[in-house]
Amino acid sequence: MNFAVLGTGTVGRTVAARLHELGHHVVIGTRDPEATRARSGDGSFASWADEHPGIGLAPFAEAAASAAIVVNASSGGASLEVLGEAGAANLDGKVLIDIANPLDFSDGMPPTLLYCNTDSLGERIQHAFPGTRVVKTLNTLTAELMVRPGSLPEGTSVFVSGDDPEAKATAAALLKEFGHTDVIDLGDISTARGTEMLLPVWLRLWGALGSPMFNLKVVR
Amino acid sequence: MNFAVLGTGTVGRTVAARLHELGHHVVIGTRDPEATRARSGDGSFASWADEHPGIGLAPFAEAAASAAIVVNASSGGASLEVLGEAGAANLDGKVLIDIANPLDFSDGMPPTLLYCNTDSLGERIQHAFPGTRVVKTLNTLTAELMVRPGSLPEGTSVFVSGDDPEAKATAAALLKEFGHTDVIDLGDISTARGTEMLLPVWLRLWGALGSPMFNLKVVR
């Protein structure tokens, strides 16, 4: 399957590398590939890309155009702008897996949410791109566990929210490829409010446990 | 130990009955005990009280005055008023276990939160009653599982938030009496934002699973 992963940060790199490892064709989208490649040093995209040959890098629009499934791994506050650069025409009819959180760091740590309770990033994206089939998922755990949940000592839960049942089935199949065993369909895209609002307790759990290597299991 | 449980609804009744069963002295607080007793029929307090002799019923202030530990099991939107009726003097120096959620049902189902993200009910209570040692806990699961988590097939997690370490230790000891095995201290009372903001996904999980008999386990 052809994937575009929008975003060159830790989340985007981790998801892209795992998709590539699973045999998918992956292009990472960025605003300006030359600028992204030009940044150097430890943790730079260039040094990561050297270790991950076979993963493409292209402008957002070109990456989205090349893909059947697009993953939004940009930072939540920039996601609508990033998707606008990707272009509605390049996203039309496609499954968009939105794993971003609308975190607001402007008042320091811990961040708050840019919007919540009566709104969510997932809904804003679906509303801005009505021809795209948005599925909110994977925004409730750290990048490494998104794609390799088997690192934890037992199975845990992930959630999908979206208006299109077929798109949610596509996302769920991908989650199972990653190793997830309990995928819970919460309902339409407005249920993304619930998973985005998990972030405050998730961030506090990270603090309390001293590590982001945890996930929630819905025991029933 | 002497407990006051403020609130005559399902949550208050369930917690009061369990505390009584564990050998504690329990008085339920209500605005007007005569009015509470006068309501009749299925599910009425009177019919419940008949099956639970030994649990007292008193006005909020009297109930709070009689107790070493006060449990706020009132509906979240009314909690500050209820605690005001209980009286700051009757709450002073005491551990107040706040298990309420500030749900707003005014726009129908599912409810939203009256405040969140930069505020929480737990914080508002601590701010309004600075002499009281507020611990937010147990607001993340259904009443029956608050007090009998062993009904689930495996151990799950509960959280405590509060500014006073000794009060949190008191609450944690009570949680263990109830049967909880994984009590996670999230930090000061502002971390109640995180657990109160769990409500939207909790409510959607109830819908998706068809039952409120579930809880989260933090797998790490």
Tab-separated table of C-alpha atoms in Angstrom:
chain	number	residue	atom	x	y	z
A	1	MET	CA	0.000	0.000	0.000
A	2	ASN	CA	1.186	3.567	-0.706
A	3	PHE	CA	1.339	5.782	2.364
A	4	ALA	CA	2.088	9.451	2.889
A	5	VAL	CA	3.139	10.451	6.392
A	6	LEU	CA	2.810	14.194	6.913
A	7	GLY	CA	5.313	15.382	9.496
A	8	THR	CA	9.044	14.840	10.008
A	9	GLY	CA	9.102	14.730	13.818
A	10	THR	CA	9.469	11.671	16.054
A	11	VAL	CA	5.900	10.508	15.477
A	12	GLY	CA	6.108	10.814	11.693
A	13	ARG	CA	9.496	9.093	11.540
A	14	THR	CA	8.436	6.253	13.819
A	15	VAL	CA	5.256	5.558	11.864
A	16	ALA	CA	7.026	5.868	8.506
A	17	ALA	CA	9.806	3.470	9.518
A	18	ARG	CA	7.329	0.886	10.773
A	19	LEU	CA	5.181	1.112	7.638
A	20	HIS	CA	8.300	0.657	5.519
A	21	GLU	CA	9.410	-2.301	7.657
A	22	LEU	CA	5.978	-3.877	7.052
A	23	GLY	CA	6.580	-3.632	3.299
A	24	HIS	CA	4.576	-0.538	2.462
A	25	HIS	CA	5.696	2.250	0.143
A	26	VAL	CA	6.167	5.399	2.229
A	27	VAL	CA	6.736	9.042	1.370
A	28	ILE	CA	7.159	11.545	4.178
A	29	GLY	CA	5.620	14.934	3.509
A	30	THR	CA	7.255	18.177	4.586
A	31	ARG	CA	6.889	21.833	3.682
A	32	ASP	CA	10.293	22.199	2.014
A	33	PRO	CA	12.296	18.994	1.442
A	34	GLU	CA	15.519	20.911	0.774
A	35	ALA	CA	15.241	22.758	4.098
A	36	THR	CA	14.360	19.522	5.932
A	37	ARG	CA	17.411	17.772	4.432
A	38	ALA	CA	19.681	20.751	5.138
A	39	ARG	CA	19.207	20.637	8.921
A	40	SER	CA	22.138	18.693	10.310
A	41	GLY	CA	23.403	17.205	13.538
A	42	ASP	CA	22.133	14.728	16.125
A	43	GLY	CA	18.470	13.965	15.754
A	44	SER	CA	18.259	15.736	12.417
A	45	PHE	CA	16.026	14.361	9.716
A	46	ALA	CA	19.055	13.902	7.459
A	47	SER	CA	20.836	11.595	9.898
A	48	TRP	CA	17.602	9.621	10.424
A	49	ALA	CA	17.005	9.402	6.666
A	50	ASP	CA	20.525	7.996	6.149
A	51	GLU	CA	19.504	5.081	8.386
A	52	HIS	CA	16.185	4.652	6.603
A	53	PRO	CA	16.883	4.416	2.896
A	54	GLY	CA	13.848	3.622	0.817
A	55	ILE	CA	11.574	6.138	2.511
A	56	GLY	CA	10.832	9.121	0.308
A	57	LEU	CA	10.669	12.800	1.183
A	58	ALA	CA	8.485	15.193	-0.798
A	59	PRO	CA	6.451	18.384	-0.418
A	60	PHE	CA	3.132	17.808	1.385
A	61	ALA	CA	1.094	17.971	-1.834
A	62	GLU	CA	3.323	15.573	-3.767
A	63	ALA	CA	3.436	13.120	-0.858
A	64	ALA	CA	-0.363	13.181	-0.487
A	65	ALA	CA	-0.894	12.815	-4.232
A	66	SER	CA	1.256	9.675	-4.314
A	67	ALA	CA	-0.589	7.903	-1.503
A	68	ALA	CA	-3.708	5.817	-1.025
A	69	ILE	CA	-3.652	6.441	2.727
A	70	VAL	CA	-2.423	9.644	4.359
A	71	VAL	CA	-1.247	9.809	7.975
A	72	ASN	CA	-1.405	13.187	9.721
A	73	ALA	CA	1.609	13.165	12.037
A	74	SER	CA	2.101	16.925	12.066
A	75	SER	CA	1.881	18.864	15.312
A	76	GLY	CA	-1.791	19.419	16.120
A	77	GLY	CA	-1.661	23.206	16.129
A	78	ALA	CA	-0.300	23.174	12.551
A	79	SER	CA	-2.336	20.269	11.162
A	80	LEU	CA	-5.049	22.236	9.367
A	81	GLU	CA	-2.415	24.366	7.648
A	82	VAL	CA	-0.337	21.296	6.740
A	83	LEU	CA	-3.382	19.549	5.285
A	84	GLY	CA	-4.261	22.719	3.404
A	85	GLU	CA	-0.800	22.605	1.819
A	86	ALA	CA	-1.313	18.925	1.012
A	87	GLY	CA	-4.394	20.076	-0.865
A	88	ALA	CA	-8.020	18.964	-0.739
A	89	ALA	CA	-7.758	17.484	-4.254
A	90	ASN	CA	-4.862	15.256	-3.184
A	91	LEU	CA	-6.806	14.078	-0.122
A	92	ASP	CA	-10.182	13.625	-1.803
A	93	GLY	CA	-11.781	10.206	-1.220
A	94	LYS	CA	-8.730	9.004	0.695
A	95	VAL	CA	-8.467	7.624	4.190
A	96	LEU	CA	-6.745	10.172	6.424
A	97	ILE	CA	-5.439	8.692	9.648
A	98	ASP	CA	-5.195	11.563	12.104
A	99	ILE	CA	-2.859	10.799	14.997
A	100	ALA	CA	-2.175	14.400	16.046
A	101	ASN	CA	-3.212	16.169	19.251
A	102	PRO	CA	-4.075	19.885	19.411
A	103	LEU	CA	-1.626	20.664	22.197
A	104	ASP	CA	-1.012	24.261	23.204
A	105	PHE	CA	2.442	24.822	24.713
A	106	SER	CA	2.125	28.617	24.805
A	107	ASP	CA	1.624	28.671	28.598
A	108	GLY	CA	4.424	26.202	29.278
A	109	MET	CA	4.224	22.663	30.632
A	110	PRO	CA	2.029	20.746	30.859
A	111	PRO	CA	0.326	21.864	27.654
A	112	THR	CA	-3.412	22.406	27.483
A	113	LEU	CA	-5.624	21.602	24.493
A	114	LEU	CA	-6.255	24.257	21.848
A	115	TYR	CA	-9.889	23.148	21.778
A	116	CYS	CA	-11.838	20.390	23.469
A	117	ASN	CA	-15.102	19.462	25.155
A	118	THR	CA	-17.364	20.713	22.328
A	119	ASP	CA	-14.814	20.353	19.522
A	120	SER	CA	-11.750	18.372	18.483
A	121	LEU	CA	-8.981	18.410	15.921
A	122	GLY	CA	-10.453	15.300	14.307
A	123	GLU	CA	-13.762	17.068	13.736
A	124	ARG	CA	-12.102	20.247	12.463
A	125	ILE	CA	-10.149	18.237	9.903
A	126	GLN	CA	-13.240	16.304	8.796
A	127	HIS	CA	-15.174	19.559	8.484
A	128	ALA	CA	-12.394	21.279	6.512
A	129	PHE	CA	-11.974	18.281	4.155
A	130	PRO	CA	-15.466	16.831	3.693
A	131	GLY	CA	-14.337	14.651	0.766
A	132	THR	CA	-11.698	12.932	2.913
A	133	ARG	CA	-12.488	10.004	5.190
A	134	VAL	CA	-10.906	10.970	8.513
A	135	VAL	CA	-10.169	8.369	11.169
A	136	LYS	CA	-8.837	9.560	14.500
A	137	THR	CA	-6.661	6.971	16.178
A	138	LEU	CA	-3.315	6.294	17.890
A	139	ASN	CA	-3.229	9.757	19.494
A	140	THR	CA	-3.430	8.162	22.942
A	141	LEU	CA	-0.002	6.564	23.207
A	142	THR	CA	3.663	7.265	22.608
A	143	ALA	CA	5.029	6.835	19.071
A	144	GLU	CA	7.022	3.679	19.748
A	145	LEU	CA	3.950	1.944	21.209
A	146	MET	CA	1.691	3.163	18.407
A	147	VAL	CA	3.574	0.916	16.024
A	148	ARG	CA	4.964	-1.779	18.357
A	149	PRO	CA	2.429	-2.297	21.160
A	150	GLY	CA	3.878	-5.753	21.754
A	151	SER	CA	6.723	-4.059	23.665
A	152	LEU	CA	4.329	-3.855	26.624
A	153	PRO	CA	3.914	-6.887	28.900
A	154	GLU	CA	0.294	-7.401	27.861
A	155	GLY	CA	-2.220	-6.378	25.225
A	156	THR	CA	-3.696	-2.875	25.489
A	157	SER	CA	-6.467	-0.903	23.782
A	158	VAL	CA	-6.595	1.654	21.001
A	159	PHE	CA	-9.571	3.576	19.680
A	160	VAL	CA	-10.948	4.599	16.295
A	161	SER	CA	-13.320	7.519	15.669
A	162	GLY	CA	-14.747	8.393	12.279
A	163	ASP	CA	-17.834	8.841	10.160
A	164	ASP	CA	-16.938	6.248	7.494
A	165	PRO	CA	-17.165	2.580	8.582
A	166	GLU	CA	-15.022	1.374	5.669
A	167	ALA	CA	-12.272	3.875	6.509
A	168	LYS	CA	-12.376	2.729	10.122
A	169	ALA	CA	-12.036	-0.886	8.972
A	170	THR	CA	-8.993	0.119	6.893
A	171	ALA	CA	-7.472	1.868	9.910
A	172	ALA	CA	-8.246	-1.094	12.172
A	173	ALA	CA	-6.530	-3.474	9.751
A	174	LEU	CA	-3.431	-1.275	9.830
A	175	LEU	CA	-3.542	-1.156	13.629
A	176	LYS	CA	-3.579	-4.946	13.663
A	177	GLU	CA	-0.570	-4.990	11.327
A	178	PHE	CA	1.195	-2.844	13.905
A	179	GLY	CA	0.335	-5.448	16.544
A	180	HIS	CA	-2.739	-4.015	18.236
A	181	THR	CA	-5.157	-6.660	19.452
A	182	ASP	CA	-7.985	-4.557	20.941
A	183	VAL	CA	-9.288	-1.857	18.592
A	184	ILE	CA	-12.421	-0.183	19.967
A	185	ASP	CA	-14.707	1.699	17.585
A	186	LEU	CA	-16.016	4.638	19.636
A	187	GLY	CA	-18.359	5.951	16.940
A	188	ASP	CA	-18.406	8.994	14.690
A	189	ILE	CA	-15.662	11.606	14.424
A	190	SER	CA	-17.093	13.622	17.344
A	191	THR	CA	-15.855	10.828	19.622
A	192	ALA	CA	-12.348	12.137	18.875
A	193	ARG	CA	-13.115	14.678	21.610
A	194	GLY	CA	-12.856	11.858	24.103
A	195	THR	CA	-9.517	10.513	22.928
A	196	GLU	CA	-7.962	13.966	22.482
A	197	MET	CA	-9.131	14.822	26.019
A	198	LEU	CA	-7.145	11.823	27.261
A	199	LEU	CA	-3.981	13.826	26.707
A	200	PRO	CA	-3.978	15.704	30.025
A	201	VAL	CA	-4.122	12.505	32.090
A	202	TRP	CA	-1.705	10.825	29.683
A	203	LEU	CA	0.839	13.617	30.213
A	204	ARG	CA	0.418	13.413	33.993
A	205	LEU	CA	0.819	9.633	33.878
A	206	TRP	CA	4.070	10.106	31.986
A	207	GLY	CA	5.202	12.363	34.834
A	208	ALA	CA	4.004	10.012	37.576
A	209	LEU	CA	5.441	6.865	35.976
A	210	GLY	CA	8.623	8.527	34.711
A	211	SER	CA	8.224	7.061	31.240
A	212	PRO	CA	5.857	7.308	28.270
A	213	MET	CA	6.081	3.539	27.736
A	214	PHE	CA	2.585	2.743	28.997
A	215	ASN	CA	-0.850	2.371	27.477
A	216	LEU	CA	-4.425	1.953	28.635
A	217	LYS	CA	-6.195	-1.369	28.550
A	218	VAL	CA	-9.973	-1.263	28.750
A	219	VAL	CA	-10.700	-4.161	31.086
A	220	ARG	CA	-14.291	-5.472	30.806
B	1	MET	CA	-13.858	5.471	60.885
B	2	ASN	CA	-16.703	7.999	60.659
B	3	PHE	CA	-17.717	8.897	57.126
B	4	ALA	CA	-20.154	11.392	55.671
B	5	VAL	CA	-21.295	10.720	52.121
B	6	LEU	CA	-22.830	13.816	50.554
B	7	GLY	CA	-25.393	12.826	47.935
B	8	THR	CA	-28.307	10.379	47.890
B	9	GLY	CA	-28.003	9.200	44.271
B	10	THR	CA	-26.631	5.899	42.998
B	11	VAL	CA	-23.019	6.874	43.616
B	12	GLY	CA	-23.648	8.074	47.164
B	13	ARG	CA	-25.728	5.016	48.039
B	14	THR	CA	-23.217	2.562	46.568
B	15	VAL	CA	-20.255	4.120	48.385
B	16	ALA	CA	-22.208	4.436	51.653
B	17	ALA	CA	-23.333	0.793	51.544
B	18	ARG	CA	-19.811	-0.437	50.868
B	19	LEU	CA	-18.292	1.676	53.656
B	20	HIS	CA	-20.933	0.338	56.051
B	21	GLU	CA	-20.259	-3.231	54.921
B	22	LEU	CA	-16.562	-2.660	55.670
B	23	GLY	CA	-17.465	-1.715	59.243
B	24	HIS	CA	-17.351	2.065	59.029
B	25	HIS	CA	-19.888	4.431	60.565
B	26	VAL	CA	-21.707	6.210	57.717
B	27	VAL	CA	-24.080	9.153	57.597
B	28	ILE	CA	-25.470	10.223	54.231
B	29	GLY	CA	-25.882	13.975	53.840
B	30	THR	CA	-28.828	15.519	52.019
B	31	ARG	CA	-30.405	18.955	51.841
B	32	ASP	CA	-33.648	18.019	53.587
B	33	PRO	CA	-33.818	14.552	55.158
B	34	GLU	CA	-37.610	14.705	55.523
B	35	ALA	CA	-38.045	15.440	51.815
B	36	THR	CA	-35.530	12.709	50.888
B	37	ARG	CA	-37.405	10.163	53.025
B	38	ALA	CA	-40.805	11.302	51.709
B	39	ARG	CA	-40.054	10.395	48.075
B	40	SER	CA	-41.503	6.937	47.478
B	41	GLY	CA	-41.612	4.225	44.855
B	42	ASP	CA	-39.075	2.109	42.988
B	43	GLY	CA	-35.554	3.378	43.311
B	44	SER	CA	-36.520	5.866	46.007
B	45	PHE	CA	-34.111	6.590	48.815
B	46	ALA	CA	-36.682	5.339	51.317
B	47	SER	CA	-36.867	1.877	49.757
B	48	TRP	CA	-33.056	1.706	49.567
B	49	ALA	CA	-32.728	2.871	53.185
B	50	ASP	CA	-35.099	0.106	54.319
B	51	GLU	CA	-32.599	-2.406	52.925
B	52	HIS	CA	-29.654	-0.600	54.489
B	53	PRO	CA	-30.407	-0.125	58.167
B	54	GLY	CA	-27.578	1.312	60.163
B	55	ILE	CA	-26.717	4.044	57.653
B	56	GLY	CA	-27.752	7.464	58.922
B	57	LEU	CA	-29.370	10.346	57.017
B	58	ALA	CA	-28.819	13.941	58.103
B	59	PRO	CA	-28.626	17.474	56.683
B	60	PHE	CA	-25.324	18.167	54.875
B	61	ALA	CA	-23.887	20.187	57.754
B	62	GLU	CA	-24.764	17.651	60.427
B	63	ALA	CA	-23.423	14.767	58.327
B	64	ALA	CA	-20.149	16.609	57.685
B	65	ALA	CA	-19.797	17.621	61.330
B	66	SER	CA	-20.106	13.974	62.437
B	67	ALA	CA	-17.397	12.678	60.096
B	68	ALA	CA	-13.621	12.377	59.976
B	69	ILE	CA	-13.705	11.829	56.212
B	70	VAL	CA	-16.237	13.403	53.861
B	71	VAL	CA	-17.071	11.949	50.437
B	72	ASN	CA	-18.480	14.321	47.824
B	73	ALA	CA	-20.888	12.160	45.840
B	74	SER	CA	-23.186	15.002	44.812
B	75	SER	CA	-23.722	15.789	41.149
B	76	GLY	CA	-20.775	17.856	39.964
B	77	GLY	CA	-22.763	20.885	38.907
B	78	ALA	CA	-24.190	21.179	42.443
B	79	SER	CA	-21.099	20.194	44.426
B	80	LEU	CA	-19.875	23.657	45.386
B	81	GLU	CA	-23.334	24.582	46.650
B	82	VAL	CA	-23.671	21.271	48.526
B	83	LEU	CA	-20.277	21.748	50.166
B	84	GLY	CA	-21.243	25.314	51.021
B	85	GLU	CA	-24.288	23.941	52.845
B	86	ALA	CA	-22.073	21.399	54.586
B	87	GLY	CA	-20.119	24.388	55.827
B	88	ALA	CA	-16.435	25.255	55.744
B	89	ALA	CA	-16.187	24.887	59.547
B	90	ASN	CA	-17.491	21.316	59.344
B	91	LEU	CA	-14.992	20.469	56.607
B	92	ASP	CA	-11.976	22.231	58.082
B	93	GLY	CA	-8.861	20.079	58.353
B	94	LYS	CA	-10.744	17.031	57.071
B	95	VAL	CA	-10.031	14.790	54.119
B	96	LEU	CA	-12.622	15.418	51.419
B	97	ILE	CA	-12.763	12.652	48.838
B	98	ASP	CA	-14.213	14.205	45.698
B	99	ILE	CA	-15.638	11.611	43.337
B	100	ALA	CA	-17.947	13.953	41.385
B	101	ASN	CA	-17.699	15.028	37.749
B	102	PRO	CA	-18.785	18.462	36.502
B	103	LEU	CA	-21.086	17.118	33.801
B	104	ASP	CA	-23.327	19.481	31.883
B	105	PHE	CA	-26.462	17.806	30.537
B	106	SER	CA	-28.076	21.062	29.372
B	107	ASP	CA	-27.393	20.304	25.694
B	108	GLY	CA	-28.528	16.671	25.937
B	109	MET	CA	-26.492	13.501	25.612
B	110	PRO	CA	-23.634	12.947	25.756
B	111	PRO	CA	-22.956	15.610	28.358
B	112	THR	CA	-19.996	17.974	28.121
B	113	LEU	CA	-17.917	19.245	31.035
B	114	LEU	CA	-18.915	22.477	32.793
B	115	TYR	CA	-15.209	23.379	32.884
B	116	CYS	CA	-12.021	21.608	31.893
B	117	ASN	CA	-8.598	22.015	30.282
B	118	THR	CA	-7.503	24.963	32.472
B	119	ASP	CA	-9.732	24.177	35.454
B	120	SER	CA	-11.471	21.300	37.230
B	121	LEU	CA	-14.082	20.675	39.878
B	122	GLY	CA	-11.406	19.293	42.181
B	123	GLU	CA	-9.446	22.534	41.976
B	124	ARG	CA	-12.555	24.679	42.437
B	125	ILE	CA	-13.433	22.769	45.602
B	126	GLN	CA	-9.877	23.024	46.959
B	127	HIS	CA	-9.867	26.752	46.207
B	128	ALA	CA	-13.267	27.324	47.832
B	129	PHE	CA	-12.312	25.313	50.953
B	130	PRO	CA	-8.605	25.971	51.525
B	131	GLY	CA	-8.717	24.437	55.013
B	132	THR	CA	-9.980	21.125	53.640
B	133	ARG	CA	-7.670	18.481	52.196
B	134	VAL	CA	-9.255	17.571	48.875
B	135	VAL	CA	-8.400	14.315	47.106
B	136	LYS	CA	-9.896	13.711	43.681
B	137	THR	CA	-10.351	10.028	42.964
B	138	LEU	CA	-12.785	7.338	41.769
B	139	ASN	CA	-14.463	9.689	39.269
B	140	THR	CA	-13.237	7.528	36.390
B	141	LEU	CA	-15.372	4.432	36.857
B	142	THR	CA	-18.937	3.348	37.516
B	143	ALA	CA	-20.169	3.293	41.121
B	144	GLU	CA	-20.270	-0.489	41.504
B	145	LEU	CA	-16.648	-0.784	40.343
B	146	MET	CA	-15.502	2.126	42.514
B	147	VAL	CA	-16.189	0.004	45.565
B	148	ARG	CA	-15.874	-3.550	44.188
B	149	PRO	CA	-13.209	-3.500	41.441
B	150	GLY	CA	-12.696	-7.226	41.949
B	151	SER	CA	-15.848	-7.763	39.852
B	152	LEU	CA	-13.663	-7.241	36.784
B	153	PRO	CA	-11.612	-10.144	35.403
B	154	GLU	CA	-8.308	-8.468	36.268
B	155	GLY	CA	-6.877	-5.645	38.331
B	156	THR	CA	-7.308	-2.110	36.991
B	157	SER	CA	-6.018	1.354	37.882
B	158	VAL	CA	-7.401	4.292	39.831
B	159	PHE	CA	-5.884	7.723	40.334
B	160	VAL	CA	-5.466	10.190	43.183
B	161	SER	CA	-4.923	13.938	42.790
B	162	GLY	CA	-4.386	16.310	45.695
B	163	ASP	CA	-2.096	18.807	47.369
B	164	ASP	CA	-1.772	16.963	50.698
B	165	PRO	CA	0.317	13.760	50.651
B	166	GLU	CA	-1.150	12.499	53.940
B	167	ALA	CA	-4.695	12.967	52.665
B	168	LYS	CA	-3.763	11.066	49.488
B	169	ALA	CA	-2.339	8.251	51.625
B	170	THR	CA	-5.635	8.134	53.574
B	171	ALA	CA	-7.581	7.971	50.319
B	172	ALA	CA	-5.268	5.304	48.908
B	173	ALA	CA	-5.748	3.162	52.023
B	174	LEU	CA	-9.519	3.413	51.568
B	175	LEU	CA	-9.197	2.505	47.887
B	176	LYS	CA	-7.268	-0.599	48.900
B	177	GLU	CA	-10.018	-1.489	51.380
B	178	PHE	CA	-12.417	-1.323	48.443
B	179	GLY	CA	-10.181	-3.776	46.573
B	180	HIS	CA	-8.109	-1.529	44.314
B	181	THR	CA	-4.610	-2.820	43.720
B	182	ASP	CA	-3.103	-0.105	41.481
B	183	VAL	CA	-3.511	3.413	42.903
B	184	ILE	CA	-1.528	5.968	40.879
B	185	ASP	CA	-0.674	9.323	42.460
B	186	LEU	CA	-0.855	11.826	39.593
B	187	GLY	CA	0.312	14.816	41.633
B	188	ASP	CA	-1.337	17.965	42.946
B	189	ILE	CA	-5.028	18.818	42.689
B	190	SER	CA	-4.570	20.367	39.229
B	191	THR	CA	-4.088	16.833	37.903
B	192	ALA	CA	-7.824	16.368	38.530
B	193	ARG	CA	-8.203	18.073	35.140
B	194	GLY	CA	-6.851	14.943	33.554
B	195	THR	CA	-9.155	12.495	35.309
B	196	GLU	CA	-12.245	14.682	34.892
B	197	MET	CA	-11.396	14.994	31.193
B	198	LEU	CA	-11.518	11.204	30.977
B	199	LEU	CA	-15.295	11.421	31.192
B	200	PRO	CA	-15.971	12.041	27.482
B	201	VAL	CA	-14.113	8.904	26.387
B	202	TRP	CA	-15.550	6.996	29.347
B	203	LEU	CA	-19.089	7.873	28.255
B	204	ARG	CA	-18.334	6.857	24.652
B	205	LEU	CA	-16.797	3.594	25.839
B	206	TRP	CA	-19.993	2.880	27.777
B	207	GLY	CA	-21.882	3.383	24.498
B	208	ALA	CA	-19.467	1.288	22.434
B	209	LEU	CA	-19.266	-1.569	24.941
B	210	GLY	CA	-22.938	-1.437	25.924
B	211	SER	CA	-22.124	-1.483	29.636
B	212	PRO	CA	-20.426	0.724	32.234
B	213	MET	CA	-18.785	-2.335	33.801
B	214	PHE	CA	-15.277	-1.599	32.566
B	215	ASN	CA	-12.243	0.223	33.849
B	216	LEU	CA	-8.856	1.346	32.593
B	217	LYS	CA	-5.675	-0.480	33.460
B	218	VAL	CA	-2.447	1.434	32.956
B	219	VAL	CA	-0.197	-1.227	31.461
B	220	ARG	CA	3.522	-0.420	31.817
